[in-house]
XYZ file of C-alpha atoms in Angstrom:
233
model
C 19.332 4.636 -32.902
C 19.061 2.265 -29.977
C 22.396 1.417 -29.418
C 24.108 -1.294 -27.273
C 27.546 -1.247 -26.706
C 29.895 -4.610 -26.267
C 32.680 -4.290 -23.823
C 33.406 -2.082 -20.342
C 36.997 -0.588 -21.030
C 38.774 2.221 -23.072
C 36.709 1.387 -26.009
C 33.520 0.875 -24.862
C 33.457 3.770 -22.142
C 34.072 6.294 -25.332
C 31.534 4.938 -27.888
C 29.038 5.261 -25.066
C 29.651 8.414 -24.180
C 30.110 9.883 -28.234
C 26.815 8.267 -29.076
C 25.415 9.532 -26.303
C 26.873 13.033 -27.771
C 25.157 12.627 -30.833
C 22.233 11.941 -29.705
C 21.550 8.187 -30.053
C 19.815 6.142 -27.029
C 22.524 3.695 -25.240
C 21.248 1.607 -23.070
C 24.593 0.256 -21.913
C 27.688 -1.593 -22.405
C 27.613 -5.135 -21.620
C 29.963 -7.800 -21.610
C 30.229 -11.747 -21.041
C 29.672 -11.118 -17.108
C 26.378 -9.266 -17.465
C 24.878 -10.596 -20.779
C 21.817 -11.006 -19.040
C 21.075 -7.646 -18.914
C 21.464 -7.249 -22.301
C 17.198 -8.127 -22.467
C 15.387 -5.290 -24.441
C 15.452 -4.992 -28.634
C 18.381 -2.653 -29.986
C 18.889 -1.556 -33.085
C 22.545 -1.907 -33.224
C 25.156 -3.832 -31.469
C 28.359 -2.183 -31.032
C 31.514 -4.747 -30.486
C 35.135 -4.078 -29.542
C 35.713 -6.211 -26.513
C 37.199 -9.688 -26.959
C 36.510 -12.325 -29.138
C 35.423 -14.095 -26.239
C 32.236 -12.480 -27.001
C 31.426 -13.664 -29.903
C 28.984 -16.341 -29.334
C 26.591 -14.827 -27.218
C 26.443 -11.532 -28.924
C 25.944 -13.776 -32.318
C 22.902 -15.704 -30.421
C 21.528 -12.086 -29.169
C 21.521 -10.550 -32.849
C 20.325 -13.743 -34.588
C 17.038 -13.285 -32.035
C 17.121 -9.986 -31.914
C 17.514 -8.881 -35.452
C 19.765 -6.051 -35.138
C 22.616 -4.222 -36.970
C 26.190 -5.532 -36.108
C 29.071 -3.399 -35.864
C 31.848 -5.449 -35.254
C 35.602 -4.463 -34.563
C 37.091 -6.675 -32.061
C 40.876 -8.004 -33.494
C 42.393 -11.574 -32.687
C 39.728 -13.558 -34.631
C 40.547 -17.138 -36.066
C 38.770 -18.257 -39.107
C 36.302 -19.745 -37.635
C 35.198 -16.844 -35.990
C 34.983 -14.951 -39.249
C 33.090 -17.648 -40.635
C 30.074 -17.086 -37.582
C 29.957 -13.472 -38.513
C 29.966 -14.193 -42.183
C 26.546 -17.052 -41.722
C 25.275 -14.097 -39.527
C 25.539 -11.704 -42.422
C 22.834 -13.849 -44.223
C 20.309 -12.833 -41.528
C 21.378 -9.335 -40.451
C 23.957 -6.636 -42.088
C 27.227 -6.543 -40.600
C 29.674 -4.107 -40.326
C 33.294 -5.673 -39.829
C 36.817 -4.243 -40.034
C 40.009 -4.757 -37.989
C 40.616 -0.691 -37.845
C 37.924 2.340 -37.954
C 40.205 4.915 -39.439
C 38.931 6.579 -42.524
C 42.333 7.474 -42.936
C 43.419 3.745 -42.918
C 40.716 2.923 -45.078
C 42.309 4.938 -47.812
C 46.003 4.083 -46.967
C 44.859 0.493 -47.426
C 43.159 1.426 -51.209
C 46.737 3.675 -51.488
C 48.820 0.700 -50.877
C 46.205 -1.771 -53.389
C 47.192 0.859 -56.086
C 50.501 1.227 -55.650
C 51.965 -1.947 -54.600
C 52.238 -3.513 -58.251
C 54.328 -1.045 -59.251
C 56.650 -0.878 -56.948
C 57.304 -4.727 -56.192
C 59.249 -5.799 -58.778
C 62.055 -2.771 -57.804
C 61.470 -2.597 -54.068
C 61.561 -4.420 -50.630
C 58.946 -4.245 -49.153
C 58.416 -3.953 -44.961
C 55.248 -3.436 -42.861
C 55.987 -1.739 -39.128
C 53.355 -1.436 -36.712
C 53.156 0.426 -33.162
C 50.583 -0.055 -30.547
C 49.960 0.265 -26.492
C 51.973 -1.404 -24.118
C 48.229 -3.033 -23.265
C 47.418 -4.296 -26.766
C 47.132 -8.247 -26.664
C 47.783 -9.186 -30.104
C 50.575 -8.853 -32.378
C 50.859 -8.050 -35.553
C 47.766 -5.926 -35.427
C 44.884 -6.787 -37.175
C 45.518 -3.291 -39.631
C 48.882 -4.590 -40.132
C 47.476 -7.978 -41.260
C 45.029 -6.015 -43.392
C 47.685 -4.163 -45.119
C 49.891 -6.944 -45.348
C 46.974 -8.706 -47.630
C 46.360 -5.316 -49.587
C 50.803 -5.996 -50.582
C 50.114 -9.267 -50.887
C 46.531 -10.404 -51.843
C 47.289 -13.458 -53.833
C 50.140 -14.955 -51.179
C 53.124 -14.489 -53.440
C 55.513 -13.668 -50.518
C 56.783 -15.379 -47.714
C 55.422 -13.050 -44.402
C 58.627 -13.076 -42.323
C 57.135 -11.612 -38.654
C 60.204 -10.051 -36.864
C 63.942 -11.275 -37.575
C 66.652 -13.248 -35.316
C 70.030 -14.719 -35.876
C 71.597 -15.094 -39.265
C 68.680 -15.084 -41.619
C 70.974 -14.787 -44.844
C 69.950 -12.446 -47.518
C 66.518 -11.290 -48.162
C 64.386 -13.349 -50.059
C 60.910 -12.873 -51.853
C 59.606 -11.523 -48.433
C 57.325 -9.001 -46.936
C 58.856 -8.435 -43.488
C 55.865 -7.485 -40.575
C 57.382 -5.993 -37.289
C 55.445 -4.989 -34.031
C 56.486 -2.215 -31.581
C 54.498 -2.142 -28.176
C 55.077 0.594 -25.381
C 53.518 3.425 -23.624
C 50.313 4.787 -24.696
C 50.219 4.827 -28.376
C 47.000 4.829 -30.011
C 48.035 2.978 -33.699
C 50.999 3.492 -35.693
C 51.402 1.742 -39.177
C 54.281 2.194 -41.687
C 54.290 0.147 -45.198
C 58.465 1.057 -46.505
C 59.353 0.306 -50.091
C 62.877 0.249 -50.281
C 64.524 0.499 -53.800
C 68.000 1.053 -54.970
C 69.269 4.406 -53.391
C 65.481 5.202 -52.753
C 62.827 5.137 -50.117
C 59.245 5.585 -50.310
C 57.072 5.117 -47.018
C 53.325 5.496 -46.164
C 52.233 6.067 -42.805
C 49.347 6.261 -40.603
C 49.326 7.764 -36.949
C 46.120 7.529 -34.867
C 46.816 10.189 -32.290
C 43.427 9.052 -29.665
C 40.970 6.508 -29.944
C 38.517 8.800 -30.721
C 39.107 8.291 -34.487
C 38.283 4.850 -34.075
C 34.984 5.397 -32.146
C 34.132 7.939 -34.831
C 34.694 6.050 -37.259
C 32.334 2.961 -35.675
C 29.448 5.717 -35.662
C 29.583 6.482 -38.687
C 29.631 3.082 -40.083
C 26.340 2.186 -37.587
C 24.501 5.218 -39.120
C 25.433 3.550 -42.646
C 23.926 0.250 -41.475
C 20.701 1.223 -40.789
C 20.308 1.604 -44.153
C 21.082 -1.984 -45.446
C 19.995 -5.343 -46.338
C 21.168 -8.264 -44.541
C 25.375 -8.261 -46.033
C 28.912 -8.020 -45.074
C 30.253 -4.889 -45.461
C 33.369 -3.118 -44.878
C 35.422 0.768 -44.665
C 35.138 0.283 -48.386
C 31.766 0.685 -49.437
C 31.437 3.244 -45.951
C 34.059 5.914 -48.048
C 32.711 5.008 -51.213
């Protein structure tokens, strides 16, 4: 594939140089500074910088015709709208964490969440990089919507002062330090029991694996939205 790659830093440096690896053509990695440069056909555009970037590399793939893989967190809902009206047009790859590993945590927790709510608290933790910007992640957000899909908790993010006893509530709690690379926890607490599933990205390099992989899928596919769902299924 023809690859172009959206965004200069951590990210961006290693999904160049792993494509490169397996043999794709990258022509670069671009972001809102250079855009201009961005001027030749691609077959896929590559996207974890900021949402910042949105527009332009929306305008670029709606001219240019190309795959989207798209993984930048922080979006509001209008920005999921643009890539959902691009979706008619193009396919689109989008997810708020690579990991095949957290793709199947996140069907683990769909599965077992109904029977475990009625008997057990339920509390989301997630770690991340003294660098990351936004908090909760967006994993945590998609596991939080796996436990609660149809919105019949209150999300409680972080606790202060005397907050009485727990209610119908799914507590969501961020951790930021050092260098780690993803950390998410989902803790059912019962009576004199605990059951916990965890996740523990140990580099970014599953992440930028799992982006190739899920670019190799798209080249495949009509114009859709698709997700680490139909990748592992």
């Amino acid at each position: 594939m023809r690859i172009a790659v959206i965004g200069k830093g951590k990210m961006g440096t290693l999904i160049r140089s792993s494509a490169l690896a397996k043999g794709h053509e990258v022509i670069g990695c671009f972001d809102n500074t250079d855009k201009d440069r961005l001027n030749v056909p691609v077959d896929m555009l590559l996207d974890f910088s900021h949402r910042d970037n949105l527009d332009w590399v929306l305008d670029y793939t709606k001219k240019n015709g190309n795959g989207l893989v798209y993984g930048t967190t922080g979006l509001e809902e209008a920005d999921l709208e643009k890539l959902q009206n691009i979706s008619e047009k193009v396919p689109v790859f989008y997810s708020t964490n690579y990991s095949l590993g957290i793709a199947v945590l996140k069907q683990v927790i769909e599965k077992v969440t109904p029977l475990l709510r009625e008997d057990f608290d339920m509390e989301l933790v997630e770690k991340h990089h003294n660098q990351k910007k936004d908090a909760p992640s967006g994993t945590a957000l998609t596991l939080l919507e796996a436990m609660d899909p149809n919105q019949e908790y209150q999300h409680v993010f972080g606790r202060q002062g005397m907050v009485g006893a727990r209610q119908k509530e799914i507590g969501i709690h961020a951790v930021r330090g050092g260098t780690i690379a993803g950390e998410h926890s989902v803790y059912y607490c019962g009576q004199d029991e605990i059951m916990t599933f965890s996740h523990e990205a140990l580099s970014r390099q599953i992440f930028v694996n799992g982006a190739l992989k899920a670019a190799e899928f798209l080249q495949n596919q009509m114009p859709g939205m698709y997700s680490m769902k139909e990748l592992i299924n």
